[in-house]
Amino acid sequence: KPTAENLRLAGQAFKQFNPQYPFEYTFVDEAYAKKFDDQKRTGQLATIFAALTVFISCLGLFGLATYTAQNRIKEIGIRRVLGASVNSIATLLSKDFLRLVVVALLIAAPLAWWAMHSWLQDFEYRVAIEWWVFATAGVGSVLIALVTVGYQAIKAATANPVKSLRTE
């Protein structure tokens, strides 16, 4: 039978046995939706702020890579004249940034695990925090850093070395 029909019949049966009490009901799915509404909203806000944080971090990393490439423009020009490949120069410029990302991951992963573990303590039934989640986040961070820094490194490595050395 449809839900409305069942509710009507249940209300009649309830009034037959307990006429002095009002027939009140709630649906379980609505109760759970209300119960976890705050968690859902918190998750949405965390996603928005995490995306904003990654974007701002990429801008900062891009700016730092641009600054580093500009400071080392003469070194890059000399290396290019002496026969260094674009790949070796891009690797040279990207290596320091990757070290920074790895150090940041080594600091952030335990803090993130602790924060997640503390948050999950509020729930009766909780999921396990698997190591591969942190590994995936780390690989993603390294890839984002490589793309961000790699663009500027390749741009500096493919620039005409004569222009950078002409001012000397």
Coordinates of C-alpha atoms in Angstrom, one line a residue:
K1 CA 0.0 0.0 0.0
P2 CA 1.2 3.6 -0.5
T3 CA 2.7 5.4 2.5
A4 CA -0.1 7.8 2.9
E5 CA -2.6 5.0 3.1
N6 CA -0.5 3.1 5.6
L7 CA -0.1 6.3 7.8
R8 CA -3.9 6.8 7.7
L9 CA -4.5 3.2 8.9
A10 CA -1.8 3.4 11.5
G11 CA -3.3 6.7 12.8
Q12 CA -6.8 5.1 13.1
A13 CA -5.4 2.1 14.9
F14 CA -3.4 4.4 17.3
K15 CA -6.5 6.5 18.1
Q16 CA -8.5 3.4 18.7
F17 CA -6.1 2.2 21.5
N18 CA -4.8 5.6 22.7
P19 CA -7.4 8.3 22.0
Q20 CA -5.9 10.7 24.5
Y21 CA -2.5 11.0 22.8
P22 CA -1.9 12.6 19.4
F23 CA -0.6 10.5 16.6
E24 CA 2.9 11.8 15.8
Y25 CA 5.4 10.2 13.5
T26 CA 8.7 10.9 11.7
F27 CA 10.4 9.2 8.9
V28 CA 13.8 7.5 9.7
D29 CA 15.4 8.9 6.5
E30 CA 14.4 12.4 7.5
A31 CA 15.7 12.0 11.0
Y32 CA 19.0 10.8 9.7
A33 CA 19.2 13.6 7.1
K34 CA 18.6 16.1 9.9
K35 CA 21.1 14.5 12.2
F36 CA 23.9 14.5 9.6
D37 CA 23.0 17.9 8.0
D38 CA 25.7 19.7 10.0
Q39 CA 28.3 17.1 8.9
K40 CA 27.3 17.4 5.3
R41 CA 27.5 21.2 5.4
T42 CA 30.9 21.0 7.2
G43 CA 32.1 18.6 4.4
Q44 CA 31.0 21.0 1.7
L45 CA 32.7 23.9 3.3
A46 CA 35.9 21.9 3.8
T47 CA 35.9 20.9 0.1
I48 CA 35.5 24.5 -1.0
F49 CA 38.2 25.8 1.3
A50 CA 40.5 22.9 0.4
A51 CA 40.1 23.7 -3.3
L52 CA 40.7 27.4 -2.6
T53 CA 43.8 26.5 -0.5
V54 CA 45.2 24.3 -3.3
F55 CA 44.6 27.1 -5.9
I56 CA 46.3 29.8 -3.7
S57 CA 49.2 27.4 -3.0
C58 CA 49.7 26.8 -6.7
L59 CA 49.7 30.5 -7.3
G60 CA 52.4 30.9 -4.6
L61 CA 54.4 28.0 -6.0
F62 CA 54.2 29.5 -9.5
G63 CA 55.3 32.9 -8.3
L64 CA 58.2 31.3 -6.4
A65 CA 59.2 29.3 -9.5
T66 CA 59.1 32.4 -11.6
Y67 CA 61.2 34.3 -9.1
T68 CA 63.8 31.5 -8.9
A69 CA 64.0 31.2 -12.7
Q70 CA 64.5 34.9 -13.1
N71 CA 67.2 34.9 -10.5
R72 CA 69.0 32.0 -12.2
I73 CA 68.4 33.2 -15.8
K74 CA 72.1 33.8 -16.4
E75 CA 73.0 30.4 -15.0
I76 CA 70.4 28.8 -17.2
G77 CA 71.7 30.7 -20.2
I78 CA 75.3 29.5 -19.6
R79 CA 74.1 25.9 -19.1
R80 CA 72.2 26.0 -22.4
V81 CA 75.2 27.5 -24.3
L82 CA 77.4 24.7 -22.8
G83 CA 74.9 22.1 -24.1
A84 CA 72.6 21.3 -21.2
S85 CA 69.3 19.8 -22.3
V86 CA 65.9 21.3 -21.5
N87 CA 65.1 18.3 -19.4
S88 CA 68.2 18.6 -17.3
I89 CA 67.5 22.3 -16.7
A90 CA 63.9 21.7 -15.9
T91 CA 65.0 18.9 -13.4
L92 CA 67.5 21.3 -11.8
L93 CA 64.9 24.0 -11.2
S94 CA 62.1 21.5 -10.1
K95 CA 64.2 19.5 -7.7
D96 CA 64.3 22.1 -4.9
F97 CA 60.5 22.6 -5.1
L98 CA 59.9 18.9 -4.9
R99 CA 61.9 18.8 -1.8
L100 CA 59.7 21.5 -0.3
V101 CA 56.6 19.6 -1.2
V102 CA 57.9 16.3 0.3
V103 CA 58.9 18.0 3.5
A104 CA 55.4 19.6 3.6
L105 CA 53.8 16.2 3.1
L106 CA 55.9 14.7 5.9
I107 CA 54.6 17.4 8.2
A108 CA 51.0 17.5 7.0
A109 CA 50.3 13.7 6.8
P110 CA 50.6 13.0 10.6
L111 CA 48.7 16.2 11.4
A112 CA 45.9 15.2 8.9
W113 CA 45.8 11.7 10.4
W114 CA 45.5 13.1 13.9
A115 CA 42.7 15.5 12.9
M116 CA 40.7 12.9 11.1
H117 CA 41.2 10.4 13.9
S118 CA 40.0 13.0 16.4
W119 CA 37.0 13.9 14.3
L120 CA 36.0 10.2 13.8
Q121 CA 36.0 9.6 17.5
D122 CA 32.6 11.4 17.6
F123 CA 30.9 8.6 15.7
E124 CA 29.8 5.3 17.0
Y125 CA 30.5 3.5 13.8
R126 CA 33.7 4.8 12.1
V127 CA 35.7 4.0 9.1
A128 CA 39.4 3.2 9.2
I129 CA 41.8 5.7 7.9
E130 CA 43.9 3.9 5.3
W131 CA 47.5 4.7 4.4
W132 CA 46.7 4.8 0.7
V133 CA 44.6 7.9 1.2
F134 CA 47.6 9.8 2.3
A135 CA 49.8 8.2 -0.4
T136 CA 47.2 9.3 -3.0
A137 CA 47.1 12.8 -1.6
G138 CA 50.9 12.9 -1.6
V139 CA 51.2 11.8 -5.2
G140 CA 48.5 14.3 -6.2
S141 CA 50.4 17.1 -4.4
V142 CA 53.7 16.1 -6.1
L143 CA 51.9 16.0 -9.5
I144 CA 50.3 19.4 -9.0
A145 CA 53.7 20.9 -7.9
L146 CA 55.4 19.3 -11.0
V147 CA 52.9 20.8 -13.3
T148 CA 53.0 24.2 -11.6
V149 CA 56.8 24.4 -11.4
G150 CA 57.4 22.4 -14.6
Y151 CA 55.7 25.0 -16.8
Q152 CA 57.9 27.8 -15.5
A153 CA 61.1 25.6 -15.6
I154 CA 60.5 24.5 -19.2
K155 CA 59.7 28.1 -20.2
A156 CA 63.0 29.3 -18.6
A157 CA 64.9 26.3 -20.2
T158 CA 63.6 27.0 -23.7
A159 CA 64.2 30.7 -23.6
N160 CA 66.9 32.0 -25.9
P161 CA 70.2 32.0 -23.9
V162 CA 71.6 34.9 -26.0
K163 CA 69.0 37.2 -24.5
S164 CA 69.8 36.3 -20.9
L165 CA 73.6 36.6 -21.5
R166 CA 73.5 39.8 -23.6
T167 CA 73.4 42.0 -20.5
E168 CA 76.8 40.8 -19.2

